[in-house]
């Protein structure tokens, strides 16, 4: 019997596996896709996410960003990080770097489907492995979460994300957030990820192709129109409510543990933080402590992201976000640093 089986080899699964293996646990990751794995993502690692990676000994190549800039076509508001910079890192680069760290730590990665999970009072079995614990890091629509009855109704408001890379030298040292002024609630996020590349991720509640959504942001559309564009990747619905994060010997981590929205770009940092907590609970043989620790870790993010998402759903509030951020730079900076540092 191994110590920890990890379902899913995305950022959450690999970070969990590295922490576990470094702590002396025999750890196996089962991932259905071959690497390096890409995914719809803004690819902005906030300063605390970069710090988590450094603690894992991972230094993924990318492009530094020093703050967040809001633009709504009329106003611009900018908040700089008070400490270290964040980093834009392509998901394929991040996956390769985390995979190297996992291999160096002695993690075994197996390609395959996790499938059904069975557990009793002493062990959990899946994908042909028997383990003391299972970390479900199987993403936003976690089949394991669903099979254990841990998923809740997500409510009527649905948002999706589409990401595309554009070959152009980054023109800003911030992650830019363009707020659509009219029509549906959409935002475009531009993250510098290399010296000749930016990622453009559009979050929206409307269906449609990338080009259709891009036209809601005329200044951005004009700037990137003539540049070579990559292929699109989409994800959603983004909101995933979860009853609790443990069921017996199964612990949920990363997006599988619940997700609100990509609006504040926190997903990977929270996944890395939760990975460390999960391993601590496994080492202590106290899986029941994990849910409380996860809630404490994510409280600030859940509050700020839910508040911003709720407010931005009302047209007058939404129209006032960038002007308010520009008029109250100290408050804007405090919010950005509360989320980022
Ligand atoms: C549009 C968009 C923009 C975003 N922008 C940012 C950002 O700028 N910064 C940030 O920090 N976060 C951002 N996020 C969030 C971030 O992408 C996620 O939080 C992060 O990917 C979570 O990692 P994960 O490992 O939990 O899930 P995933 O990355 O989805 O990995 C899950 C893995 O599990 C595997 N898997 C699933 N089921 C099975 C199975 N049955 N058997 C085997 N393998 C399985 C999948 O193949 C996948 O590789 C964004 C998300 C979206 C959608």
PDB file of C-alpha atoms and ligand atoms in Angstrom, residues 8 10-12 30-33 37 39-44 91 112-114 137-139 161 203 235 238 254-255 259 262 265-268, ligand 1:
ATOM      1  CA  UNK A   8      -4.794  14.632 -11.511  1.00  0.00           C
ATOM      2  CA  UNK A  10      -2.212  19.727 -12.843  1.00  0.00           C
ATOM      3  CA  UNK A  11      -0.591  22.385 -10.612  1.00  0.00           C
ATOM      4  CA  UNK A  12      -2.546  21.256  -7.522  1.00  0.00           C
ATOM      5  CA  UNK A  30      -2.414   9.464 -11.993  1.00  0.00           C
ATOM      6  CA  UNK A  31      -2.980  11.925 -14.863  1.00  0.00           C
ATOM      7  CA  UNK A  32      -5.006  11.186 -17.970  1.00  0.00           C
ATOM      8  CA  UNK A  33      -3.175  13.599 -20.303  1.00  0.00           C
ATOM      9  CA  UNK A  37      -0.234  19.984 -20.175  1.00  0.00           C
ATOM     10  CA  UNK A  39      -5.127  24.688 -19.974  1.00  0.00           C
ATOM     11  CA  UNK A  40      -7.358  27.746 -20.304  1.00  0.00           C
ATOM     12  CA  UNK A  41      -5.761  30.057 -17.753  1.00  0.00           C
ATOM     13  CA  UNK A  42      -4.752  33.694 -17.357  1.00  0.00           C
ATOM     14  CA  UNK A  43      -1.271  32.349 -16.442  1.00  0.00           C
ATOM     15  CA  UNK A  44      -0.628  35.110 -13.926  1.00  0.00           C
ATOM     16  CA  UNK A  91       0.965  26.613 -18.386  1.00  0.00           C
ATOM     17  CA  UNK A 112      -4.290   6.936 -17.061  1.00  0.00           C
ATOM     18  CA  UNK A 113      -7.852   7.492 -15.916  1.00  0.00           C
ATOM     19  CA  UNK A 114      -8.510   7.478 -12.178  1.00  0.00           C
ATOM     20  CA  UNK A 137      -6.794  17.191  -7.735  1.00  0.00           C
ATOM     21  CA  UNK A 138      -8.947  16.422 -10.750  1.00  0.00           C
ATOM     22  CA  UNK A 139      -9.887  19.985 -11.628  1.00  0.00           C
ATOM     23  CA  UNK A 161     -13.109  31.651 -19.722  1.00  0.00           C
ATOM     24  CA  UNK A 203     -14.089  35.891 -18.781  1.00  0.00           C
ATOM     25  CA  UNK A 235     -13.066  26.379 -19.456  1.00  0.00           C
ATOM     26  CA  UNK A 238     -16.253  28.556 -13.431  1.00  0.00           C
ATOM     27  CA  UNK A 254      -7.060  22.817  -6.230  1.00  0.00           C
ATOM     28  CA  UNK A 255     -10.127  23.657  -8.303  1.00  0.00           C
ATOM     29  CA  UNK A 259     -13.945  27.693  -7.214  1.00  0.00           C
ATOM     30  CA  UNK A 262     -10.896  33.707 -12.197  1.00  0.00           C
ATOM     31  CA  UNK A 265      -6.322  35.319 -10.546  1.00  0.00           C
ATOM     32  CA  UNK A 266      -5.848  33.355  -7.350  1.00  0.00           C
ATOM     33  CA  UNK A 267      -6.454  29.747  -8.377  1.00  0.00           C
ATOM     34  CA  UNK A 268      -2.913  28.458  -8.491  1.00  0.00           C
TER      35      UNK A 268
HETATM   36  C1  LIG B   1      -9.896  31.560 -17.912  1.00  0.00           C
HETATM   37  C2  LIG B   1      -9.151  31.269 -16.635  1.00  0.00           C
HETATM   38  C3  LIG B   1      -8.174  32.138 -16.208  1.00  0.00           C
HETATM   39  C4  LIG B   1      -7.446  31.848 -15.047  1.00  0.00           C
HETATM   40  N1  LIG B   1      -6.444  32.694 -14.686  1.00  0.00           N
HETATM   41  C5  LIG B   1      -5.685  32.404 -13.620  1.00  0.00           C
HETATM   42  C6  LIG B   1      -4.561  33.215 -13.292  1.00  0.00           C
HETATM   43  O1  LIG B   1      -4.227  34.179 -13.982  1.00  0.00           O
HETATM   44  N2  LIG B   1      -3.844  32.882 -12.174  1.00  0.00           N
HETATM   45  C7  LIG B   1      -4.163  31.800 -11.393  1.00  0.00           C
HETATM   46  O2  LIG B   1      -3.480  31.552 -10.387  1.00  0.00           O
HETATM   47  N3  LIG B   1      -5.207  31.014 -11.700  1.00  0.00           N
HETATM   48  C8  LIG B   1      -5.966  31.286 -12.793  1.00  0.00           C
HETATM   49  N4  LIG B   1      -6.993  30.458 -13.128  1.00  0.00           N
HETATM   50  C9  LIG B   1      -7.283  29.293 -12.279  1.00  0.00           C
HETATM   51  C10 LIG B   1      -6.292  28.157 -12.542  1.00  0.00           C
HETATM   52  O3  LIG B   1      -6.254  27.864 -13.912  1.00  0.00           O
HETATM   53  C11 LIG B   1      -6.718  26.946 -11.732  1.00  0.00           C
HETATM   54  O4  LIG B   1      -6.969  27.336 -10.414  1.00  0.00           O
HETATM   55  C12 LIG B   1      -5.661  25.829 -11.763  1.00  0.00           C
HETATM   56  O5  LIG B   1      -5.529  25.302 -13.042  1.00  0.00           O
HETATM   57  C13 LIG B   1      -6.087  24.716 -10.788  1.00  0.00           C
HETATM   58  O6  LIG B   1      -5.223  23.642 -10.924  1.00  0.00           O
HETATM   59  P1  LIG B   1      -5.747  22.159 -10.654  1.00  0.00           P
HETATM   60  O7  LIG B   1      -4.520  21.310 -10.660  1.00  0.00           O
HETATM   61  O8  LIG B   1      -6.660  22.140  -9.504  1.00  0.00           O
HETATM   62  O9  LIG B   1      -6.670  21.820 -11.909  1.00  0.00           O
HETATM   63  P2  LIG B   1      -6.273  21.544 -13.425  1.00  0.00           P
HETATM   64  O10 LIG B   1      -5.200  22.458 -13.845  1.00  0.00           O
HETATM   65  O11 LIG B   1      -7.547  21.558 -14.192  1.00  0.00           O
HETATM   66  O12 LIG B   1      -5.692  20.065 -13.416  1.00  0.00           O
HETATM   67  C14 LIG B   1      -6.516  18.953 -13.198  1.00  0.00           C
HETATM   68  C15 LIG B   1      -5.865  17.747 -13.869  1.00  0.00           C
HETATM   69  O13 LIG B   1      -6.584  16.571 -13.538  1.00  0.00           O
HETATM   70  C16 LIG B   1      -6.624  15.736 -14.666  1.00  0.00           C
HETATM   71  N5  LIG B   1      -7.776  14.851 -14.511  1.00  0.00           N
HETATM   72  C17 LIG B   1      -9.082  15.198 -14.367  1.00  0.00           C
HETATM   73  N6  LIG B   1      -9.851  14.106 -14.212  1.00  0.00           N
HETATM   74  C18 LIG B   1      -9.009  13.027 -14.267  1.00  0.00           C
HETATM   75  C19 LIG B   1      -9.199  11.621 -14.172  1.00  0.00           C
HETATM   76  N7  LIG B   1     -10.414  11.108 -13.982  1.00  0.00           N
HETATM   77  N8  LIG B   1      -8.136  10.831 -14.282  1.00  0.00           N
HETATM   78  C20 LIG B   1      -6.883  11.351 -14.471  1.00  0.00           C
HETATM   79  N9  LIG B   1      -6.642  12.674 -14.560  1.00  0.00           N
HETATM   80  C21 LIG B   1      -7.684  13.494 -14.453  1.00  0.00           C
HETATM   81  C22 LIG B   1      -6.757  16.710 -15.836  1.00  0.00           C
HETATM   82  O14 LIG B   1      -6.324  16.129 -17.048  1.00  0.00           O
HETATM   83  C23 LIG B   1      -5.875  17.862 -15.382  1.00  0.00           C
HETATM   84  O15 LIG B   1      -4.556  17.769 -15.867  1.00  0.00           O
HETATM   85  C24 LIG B   1      -7.745  30.704 -14.273  1.00  0.00           C
HETATM   86  C25 LIG B   1      -8.751  29.841 -14.701  1.00  0.00           C
HETATM   87  C26 LIG B   1      -9.451  30.103 -15.861  1.00  0.00           C
HETATM   88  C27 LIG B   1     -10.507  29.151 -16.310  1.00  0.00           C
END
